[in-house]
Coordinates of C-alpha atoms and ligand atoms in Angstrom, one line a residue:
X157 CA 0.0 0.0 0.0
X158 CA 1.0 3.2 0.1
X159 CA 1.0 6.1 2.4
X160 CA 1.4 9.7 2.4
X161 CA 2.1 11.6 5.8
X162 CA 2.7 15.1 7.1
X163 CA 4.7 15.9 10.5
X164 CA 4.5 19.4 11.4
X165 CA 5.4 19.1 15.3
X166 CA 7.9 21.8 15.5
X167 CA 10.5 23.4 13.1
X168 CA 10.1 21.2 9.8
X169 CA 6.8 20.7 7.7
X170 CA 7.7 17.3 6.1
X171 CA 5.8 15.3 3.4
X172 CA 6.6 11.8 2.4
X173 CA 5.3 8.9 0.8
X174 CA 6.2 5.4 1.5
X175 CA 5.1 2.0 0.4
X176 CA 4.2 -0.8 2.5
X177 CA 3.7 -4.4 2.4
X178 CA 4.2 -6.9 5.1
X179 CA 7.3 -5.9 6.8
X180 CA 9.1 -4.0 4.2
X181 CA 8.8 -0.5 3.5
X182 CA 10.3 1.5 1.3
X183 CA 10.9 5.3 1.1
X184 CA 9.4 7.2 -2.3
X185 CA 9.7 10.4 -1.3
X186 CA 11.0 12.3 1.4
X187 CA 10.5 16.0 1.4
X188 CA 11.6 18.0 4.4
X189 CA 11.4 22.1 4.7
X190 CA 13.0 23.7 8.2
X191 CA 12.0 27.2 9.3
X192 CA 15.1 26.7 11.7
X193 CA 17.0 29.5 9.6
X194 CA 14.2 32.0 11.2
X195 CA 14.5 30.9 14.8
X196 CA 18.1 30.7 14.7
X197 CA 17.7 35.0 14.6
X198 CA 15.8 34.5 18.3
X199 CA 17.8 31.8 19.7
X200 CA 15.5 29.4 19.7
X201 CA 12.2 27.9 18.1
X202 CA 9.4 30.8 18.1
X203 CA 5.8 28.8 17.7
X204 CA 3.9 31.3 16.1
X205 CA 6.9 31.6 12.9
X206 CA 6.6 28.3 13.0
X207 CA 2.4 27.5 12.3
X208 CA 3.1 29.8 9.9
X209 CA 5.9 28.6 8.2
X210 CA 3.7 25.2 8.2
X211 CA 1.0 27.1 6.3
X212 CA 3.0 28.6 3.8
X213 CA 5.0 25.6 2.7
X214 CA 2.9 22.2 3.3
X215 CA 0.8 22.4 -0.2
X216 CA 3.8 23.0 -1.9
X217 CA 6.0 19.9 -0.6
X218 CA 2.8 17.4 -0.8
X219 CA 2.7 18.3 -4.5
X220 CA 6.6 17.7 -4.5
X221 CA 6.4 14.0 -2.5
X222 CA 3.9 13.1 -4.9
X223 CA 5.6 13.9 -7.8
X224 CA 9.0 12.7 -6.6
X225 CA 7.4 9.5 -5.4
X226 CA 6.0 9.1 -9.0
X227 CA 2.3 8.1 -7.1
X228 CA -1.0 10.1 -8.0
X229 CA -2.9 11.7 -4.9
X230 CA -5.3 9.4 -6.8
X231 CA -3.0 6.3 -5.8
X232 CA -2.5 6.8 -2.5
X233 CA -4.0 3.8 0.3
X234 CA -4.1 6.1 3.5
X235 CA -2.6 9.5 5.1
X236 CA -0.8 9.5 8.4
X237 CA 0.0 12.9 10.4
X238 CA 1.6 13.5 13.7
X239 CA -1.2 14.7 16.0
X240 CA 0.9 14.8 19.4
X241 CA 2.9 15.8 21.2
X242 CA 4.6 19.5 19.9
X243 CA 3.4 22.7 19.3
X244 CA -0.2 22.8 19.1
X245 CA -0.5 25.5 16.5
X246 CA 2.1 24.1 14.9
X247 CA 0.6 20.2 15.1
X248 CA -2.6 21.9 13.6
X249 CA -1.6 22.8 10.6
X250 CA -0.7 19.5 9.6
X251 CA -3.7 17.6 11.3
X252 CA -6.2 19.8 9.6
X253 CA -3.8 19.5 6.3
X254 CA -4.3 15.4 6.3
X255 CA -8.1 15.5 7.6
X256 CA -9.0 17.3 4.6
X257 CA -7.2 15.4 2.3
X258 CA -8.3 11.9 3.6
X259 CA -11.8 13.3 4.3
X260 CA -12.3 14.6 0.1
X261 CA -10.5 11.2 -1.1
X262 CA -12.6 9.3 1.5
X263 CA -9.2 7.3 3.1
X264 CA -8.3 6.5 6.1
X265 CA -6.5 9.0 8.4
X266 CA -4.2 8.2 10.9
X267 CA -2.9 10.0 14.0
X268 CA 0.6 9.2 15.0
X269 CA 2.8 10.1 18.0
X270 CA 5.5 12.2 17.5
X271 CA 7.8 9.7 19.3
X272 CA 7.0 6.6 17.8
X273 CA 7.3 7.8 14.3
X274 CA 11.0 8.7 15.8
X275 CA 11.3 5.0 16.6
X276 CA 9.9 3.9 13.1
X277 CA 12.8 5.6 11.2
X278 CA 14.7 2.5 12.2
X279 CA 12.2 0.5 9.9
X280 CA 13.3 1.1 6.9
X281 CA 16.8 -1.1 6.8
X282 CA 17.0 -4.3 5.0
X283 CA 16.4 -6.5 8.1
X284 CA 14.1 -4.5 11.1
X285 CA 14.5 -5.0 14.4
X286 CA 13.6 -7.7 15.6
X287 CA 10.8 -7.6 18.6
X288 CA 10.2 -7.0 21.5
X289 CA 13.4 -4.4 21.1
X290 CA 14.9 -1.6 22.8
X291 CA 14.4 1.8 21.9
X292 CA 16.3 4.7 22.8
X293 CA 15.0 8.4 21.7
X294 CA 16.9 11.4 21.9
X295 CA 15.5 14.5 20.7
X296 CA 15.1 17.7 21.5
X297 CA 11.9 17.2 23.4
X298 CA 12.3 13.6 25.1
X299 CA 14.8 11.5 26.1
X300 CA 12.8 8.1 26.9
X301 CA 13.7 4.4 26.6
X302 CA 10.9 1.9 25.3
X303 CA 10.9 -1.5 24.9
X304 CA 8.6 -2.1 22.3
X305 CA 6.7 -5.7 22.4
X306 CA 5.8 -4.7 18.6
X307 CA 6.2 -2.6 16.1
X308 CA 3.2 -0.3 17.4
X309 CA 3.3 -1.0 21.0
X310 CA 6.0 1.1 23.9
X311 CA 6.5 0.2 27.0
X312 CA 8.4 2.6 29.1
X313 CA 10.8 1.8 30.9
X314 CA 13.2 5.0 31.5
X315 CA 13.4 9.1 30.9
X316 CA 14.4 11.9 31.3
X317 CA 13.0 13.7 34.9
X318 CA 13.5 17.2 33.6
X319 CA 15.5 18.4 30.6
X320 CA 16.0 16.5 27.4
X321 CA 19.2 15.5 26.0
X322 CA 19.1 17.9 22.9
X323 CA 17.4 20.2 24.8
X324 CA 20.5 20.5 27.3
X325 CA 22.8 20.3 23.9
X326 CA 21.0 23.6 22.5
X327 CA 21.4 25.6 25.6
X328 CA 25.2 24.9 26.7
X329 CA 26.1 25.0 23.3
X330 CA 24.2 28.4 22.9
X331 CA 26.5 29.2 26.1
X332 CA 29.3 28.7 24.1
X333 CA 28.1 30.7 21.2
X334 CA 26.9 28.4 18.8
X335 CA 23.6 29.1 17.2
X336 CA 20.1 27.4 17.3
X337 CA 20.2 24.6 17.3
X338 CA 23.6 23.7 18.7
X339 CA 23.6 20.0 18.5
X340 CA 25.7 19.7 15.3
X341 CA 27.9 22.1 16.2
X342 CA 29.0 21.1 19.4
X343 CA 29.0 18.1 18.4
X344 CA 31.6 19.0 15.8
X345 CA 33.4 21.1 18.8
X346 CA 33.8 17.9 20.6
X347 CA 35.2 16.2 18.4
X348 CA 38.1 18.5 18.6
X349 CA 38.2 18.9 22.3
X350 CA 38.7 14.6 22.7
X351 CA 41.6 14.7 20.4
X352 CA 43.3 17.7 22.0
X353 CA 42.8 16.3 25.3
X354 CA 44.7 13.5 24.6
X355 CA 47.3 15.4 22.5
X356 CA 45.8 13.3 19.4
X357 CA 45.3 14.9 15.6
X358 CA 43.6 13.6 13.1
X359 CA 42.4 14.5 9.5
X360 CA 39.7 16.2 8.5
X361 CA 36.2 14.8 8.7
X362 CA 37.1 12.4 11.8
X363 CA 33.9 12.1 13.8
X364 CA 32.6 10.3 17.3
X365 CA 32.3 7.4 15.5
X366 CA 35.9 6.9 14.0
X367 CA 38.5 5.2 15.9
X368 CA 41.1 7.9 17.2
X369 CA 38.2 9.7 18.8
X370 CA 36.5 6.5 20.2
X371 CA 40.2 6.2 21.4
X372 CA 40.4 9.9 22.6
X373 CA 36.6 9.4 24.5
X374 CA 37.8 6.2 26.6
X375 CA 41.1 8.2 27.6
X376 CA 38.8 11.7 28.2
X377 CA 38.2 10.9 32.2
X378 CA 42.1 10.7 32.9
X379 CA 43.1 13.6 31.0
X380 CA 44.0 16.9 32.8
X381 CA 41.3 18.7 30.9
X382 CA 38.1 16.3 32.3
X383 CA 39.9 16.9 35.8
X384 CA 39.5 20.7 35.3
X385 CA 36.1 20.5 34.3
X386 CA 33.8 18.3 36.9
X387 CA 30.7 17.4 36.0
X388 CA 28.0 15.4 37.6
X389 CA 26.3 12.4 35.3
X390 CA 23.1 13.2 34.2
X391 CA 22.2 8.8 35.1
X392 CA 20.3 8.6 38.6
X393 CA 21.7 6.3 40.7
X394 CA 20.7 3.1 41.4
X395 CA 18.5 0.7 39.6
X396 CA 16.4 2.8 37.5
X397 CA 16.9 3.3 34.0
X398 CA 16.0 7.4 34.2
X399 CA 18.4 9.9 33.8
X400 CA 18.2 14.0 35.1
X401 CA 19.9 16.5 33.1
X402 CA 19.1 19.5 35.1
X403 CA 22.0 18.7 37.4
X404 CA 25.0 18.7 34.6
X405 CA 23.3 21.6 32.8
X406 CA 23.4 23.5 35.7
X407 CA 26.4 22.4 36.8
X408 CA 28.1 23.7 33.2
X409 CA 26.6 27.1 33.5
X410 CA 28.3 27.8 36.8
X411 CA 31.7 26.2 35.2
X412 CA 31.4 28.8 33.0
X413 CA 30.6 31.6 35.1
X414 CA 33.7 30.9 37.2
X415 CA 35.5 31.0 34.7
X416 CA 34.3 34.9 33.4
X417 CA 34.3 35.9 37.0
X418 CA 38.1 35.1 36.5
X419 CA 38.3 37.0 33.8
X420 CA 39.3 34.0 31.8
X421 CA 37.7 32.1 29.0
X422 CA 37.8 28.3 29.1
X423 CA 38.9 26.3 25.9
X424 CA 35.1 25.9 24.3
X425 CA 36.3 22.5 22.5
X426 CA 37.2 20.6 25.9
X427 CA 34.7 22.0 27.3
X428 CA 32.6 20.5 24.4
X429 CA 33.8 17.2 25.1
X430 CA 33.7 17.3 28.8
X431 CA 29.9 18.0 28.4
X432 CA 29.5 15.2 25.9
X433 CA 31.6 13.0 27.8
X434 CA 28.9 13.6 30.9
X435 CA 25.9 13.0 28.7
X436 CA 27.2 10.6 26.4
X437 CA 28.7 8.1 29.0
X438 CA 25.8 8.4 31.3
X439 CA 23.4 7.3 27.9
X440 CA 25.6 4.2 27.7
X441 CA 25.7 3.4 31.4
X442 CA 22.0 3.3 31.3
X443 CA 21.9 1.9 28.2
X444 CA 24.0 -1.2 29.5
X445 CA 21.9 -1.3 32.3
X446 CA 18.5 -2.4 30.0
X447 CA 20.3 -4.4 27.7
X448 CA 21.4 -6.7 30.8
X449 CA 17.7 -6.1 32.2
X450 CA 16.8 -7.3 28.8
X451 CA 18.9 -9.9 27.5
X452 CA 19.0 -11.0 23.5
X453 CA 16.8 -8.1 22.8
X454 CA 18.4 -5.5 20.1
X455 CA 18.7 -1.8 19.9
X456 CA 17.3 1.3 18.3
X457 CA 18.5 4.4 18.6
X458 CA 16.5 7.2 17.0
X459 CA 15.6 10.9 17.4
X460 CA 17.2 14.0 16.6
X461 CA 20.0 13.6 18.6
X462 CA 20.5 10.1 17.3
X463 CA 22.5 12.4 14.6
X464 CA 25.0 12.7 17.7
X465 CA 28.7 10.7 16.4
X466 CA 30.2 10.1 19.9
X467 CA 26.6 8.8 20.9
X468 CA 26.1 7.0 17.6
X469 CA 30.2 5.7 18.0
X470 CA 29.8 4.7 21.8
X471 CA 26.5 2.9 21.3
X472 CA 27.7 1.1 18.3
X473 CA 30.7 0.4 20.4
X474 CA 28.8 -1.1 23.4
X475 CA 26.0 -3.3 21.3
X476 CA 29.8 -4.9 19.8
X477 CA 30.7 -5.9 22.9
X478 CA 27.6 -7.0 24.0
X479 CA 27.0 -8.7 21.2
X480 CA 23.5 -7.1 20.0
X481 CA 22.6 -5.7 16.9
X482 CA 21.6 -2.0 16.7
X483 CA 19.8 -0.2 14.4
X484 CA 20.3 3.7 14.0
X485 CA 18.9 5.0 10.7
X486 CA 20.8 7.4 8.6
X487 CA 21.1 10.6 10.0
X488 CA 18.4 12.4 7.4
X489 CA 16.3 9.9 9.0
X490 CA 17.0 11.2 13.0
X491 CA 15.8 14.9 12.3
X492 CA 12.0 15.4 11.8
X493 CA 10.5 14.0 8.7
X494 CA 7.7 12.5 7.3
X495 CA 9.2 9.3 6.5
X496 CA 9.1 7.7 10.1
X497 CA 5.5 9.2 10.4
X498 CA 4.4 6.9 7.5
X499 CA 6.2 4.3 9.0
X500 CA 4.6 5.0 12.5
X501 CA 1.4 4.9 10.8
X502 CA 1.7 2.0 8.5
X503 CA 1.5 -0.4 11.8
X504 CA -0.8 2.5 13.7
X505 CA -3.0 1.3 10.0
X506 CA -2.6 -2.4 10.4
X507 CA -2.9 -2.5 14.7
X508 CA -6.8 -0.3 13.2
X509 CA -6.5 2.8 14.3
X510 CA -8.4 5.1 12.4
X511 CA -9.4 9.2 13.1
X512 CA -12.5 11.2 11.7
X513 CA -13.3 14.6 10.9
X514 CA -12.8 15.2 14.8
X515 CA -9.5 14.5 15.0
X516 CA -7.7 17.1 17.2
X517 CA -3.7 18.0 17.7
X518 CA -2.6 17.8 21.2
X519 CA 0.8 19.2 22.7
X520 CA 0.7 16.6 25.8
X521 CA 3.2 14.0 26.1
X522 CA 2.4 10.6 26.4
X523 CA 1.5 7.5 24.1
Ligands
KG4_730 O1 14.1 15.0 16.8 P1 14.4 16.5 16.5 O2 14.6 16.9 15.1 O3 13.2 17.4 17.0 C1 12.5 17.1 18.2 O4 11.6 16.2 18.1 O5 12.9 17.6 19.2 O6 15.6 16.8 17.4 C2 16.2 18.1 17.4 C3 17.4 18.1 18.3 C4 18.0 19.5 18.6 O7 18.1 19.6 20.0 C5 19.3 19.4 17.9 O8 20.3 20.2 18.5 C6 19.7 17.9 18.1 O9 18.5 17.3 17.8 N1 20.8 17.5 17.2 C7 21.9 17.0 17.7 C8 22.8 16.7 16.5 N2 22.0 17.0 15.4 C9 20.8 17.5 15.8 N3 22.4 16.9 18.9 C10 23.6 16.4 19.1 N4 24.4 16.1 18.1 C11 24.1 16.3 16.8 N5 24.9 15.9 15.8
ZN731 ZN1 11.4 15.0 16.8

């Protein structure tokens, strides 16, 4: 079959059509447009821009997955739009954008969660994951662990108390002076700060997941640099799987303020890393912890911050020595899209759930 669906949750209106059949789906079109160039000017997402950036762009890039998918309006089996959580206005656009659509072609419409559609990204690969699996989302919004017993159905079994991941990424990297949003470029910042805290080069284009900075990241903790910059692990102690990232945020603010009280500036690369060290070490900690809790069971790590290299590189690095496979879609795929939404809403389609005229957006959490 095949499905068109719209995600218009936060920054990016996104359009893409998929097709479905049994457990393989396959991406036709995947059209994503960001009004993150506009928010960047206030530091951070604004939700009215951001409705109506929805409004102005969605007709446009439906017309454009069609047409790139090479599939008629005429063609298509059912439409699938994220409905919660995000900003309402900006949810809206795209609910009352799909209800109108399926409503004058008389198909079924499908409400998906945001979150799940983040998971669903991971479906795409040659061989799925296999369930019940793990699932690890990192976005700018959550930071949850699932365990999904299918393809449609989370279980939740950690999360964040307070901040998210990506959430804390924007604002100490927006401490640091990097714009809105921060997550690439600090991520990008670290990089460098690993291999000069272990007096390592390398070329150009080395990332978290290459082996002189996977080298550089198990060294970090002894180096002089981490020593200079404490800070506490985001992980709660104990034998719960949820994190708090209030603590290390706040924590990194204050490093920073002692530092301008002294008149000094403090090397914004190792600070990078010592920050990424915190949250990224702390992921895989708790990480460890499930896969233990959970033995046999594979991986998914999805969500924005899923684009992260020293998360992407430690994770990868774990699941090999654990000896489970992981799935972590491309990183076009971790960003909003409308890919993952079809995908969410392929098995949201085959598990029945259906919404009429009265579906509503909402911005609450929860699945
Ligand atoms: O999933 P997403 O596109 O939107 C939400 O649902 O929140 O995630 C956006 C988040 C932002 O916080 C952004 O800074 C972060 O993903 N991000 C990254 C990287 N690329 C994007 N964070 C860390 N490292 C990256 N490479
Ligand atoms: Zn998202």
């Amino acid at each position: 079959m095949y499905l068109l669906a719209f995600e218009s949750s936060c920054d990016e209106t996104a359009a893409a059509v998929i097709e479905a059949e049994g457990n393989r789906l396959r991406i036709l079109s995947d059209i994503v447009a960001s009004s993150a160039d506009i928010h960047r000017l206030f530091g951070g997402v604004v939700p009215e821009i951001a409705s109506r950036a929805h409004s102005e762009v969605i007709s446009g890039i439906t017309d454009e997955a069609l047409k790139k998918a090479g599939v008629a309006l005429e063609k298509i089996d059912a439409v699938a739009v994220t409905s919660h959580p995000g900003l309402i206005g900006a949810l809206l656009v795209g609910v009352n954008f799909a209800k109108s659509l399926a409503l004058s072609r008389g198909i079924p419409l499908i409400p998906v969660n945001h979150i799940l559609g983040h998971i669903a990204a991971a479906f795409f690969g040659a061989e799925p994951p296999k369930p019940p699996f793990l699932a690890f989302v990192v976005s700018g919004g959550h930071t949850a662990l699932y365990r999904m017993i299918d393809y449609h159905t989370p279980v939740l079994i950690g999360t964040t108390r307070d901040d998210a991941m990506g959430e804390s990424f924007d604002k100490v990297g927006r401490l640091v002076g990097l714009p809105y949003p921060a997550g690439a470029g600090f991520d990008a910042l670290a990089t460098e700060g690993f291999l000069q805290a272990c007096g390592k080069t390398a070329g150009a284009g080395v990332s978290g997941e290459d082996a002189p900075v996977l080298e550089a990241f198990a060294a970090f903790p002894k180096t002089a640099a981490a020593r200079s910059m404490p800070l506490p692990s985001p992980a709660l102690a104990g034998d719960t799987l949820d994190f708090s990232f209030s603590g290390p945020k706040t924590a990194a603010v204050n490093l920073l303020h002692r530092y301008t009280q002294n008149g000094t500036e403090p090397d914004r690369a190792l600070f990078a890393a010592a920050y990424t060290y915190t949250a990224v070490h702390a992921a895989a900690e708790k990480i460890a912890m499930a896969l233990s809790r959970y033995p046999g069971e594979e991986l998914v790590l999805s969500g924005g911050v899923a684009a992260n290299s020293h998360l992407r590189g430690q994770l990868r690095a774990l699941c090999r020595r654990k000896g489970v496979r992981i799935h972590i879609p491309p990183r076009s795929l971790c960003g909003d899209n409308g890919a993952m939404i079809a995908a969410a809403g392929y098995y949201a389609y085959l598990a029945g759930e259906r919404a009429g005229s009265d579906l509503n957006a909402s911005a609450a959490d929860g699945l």
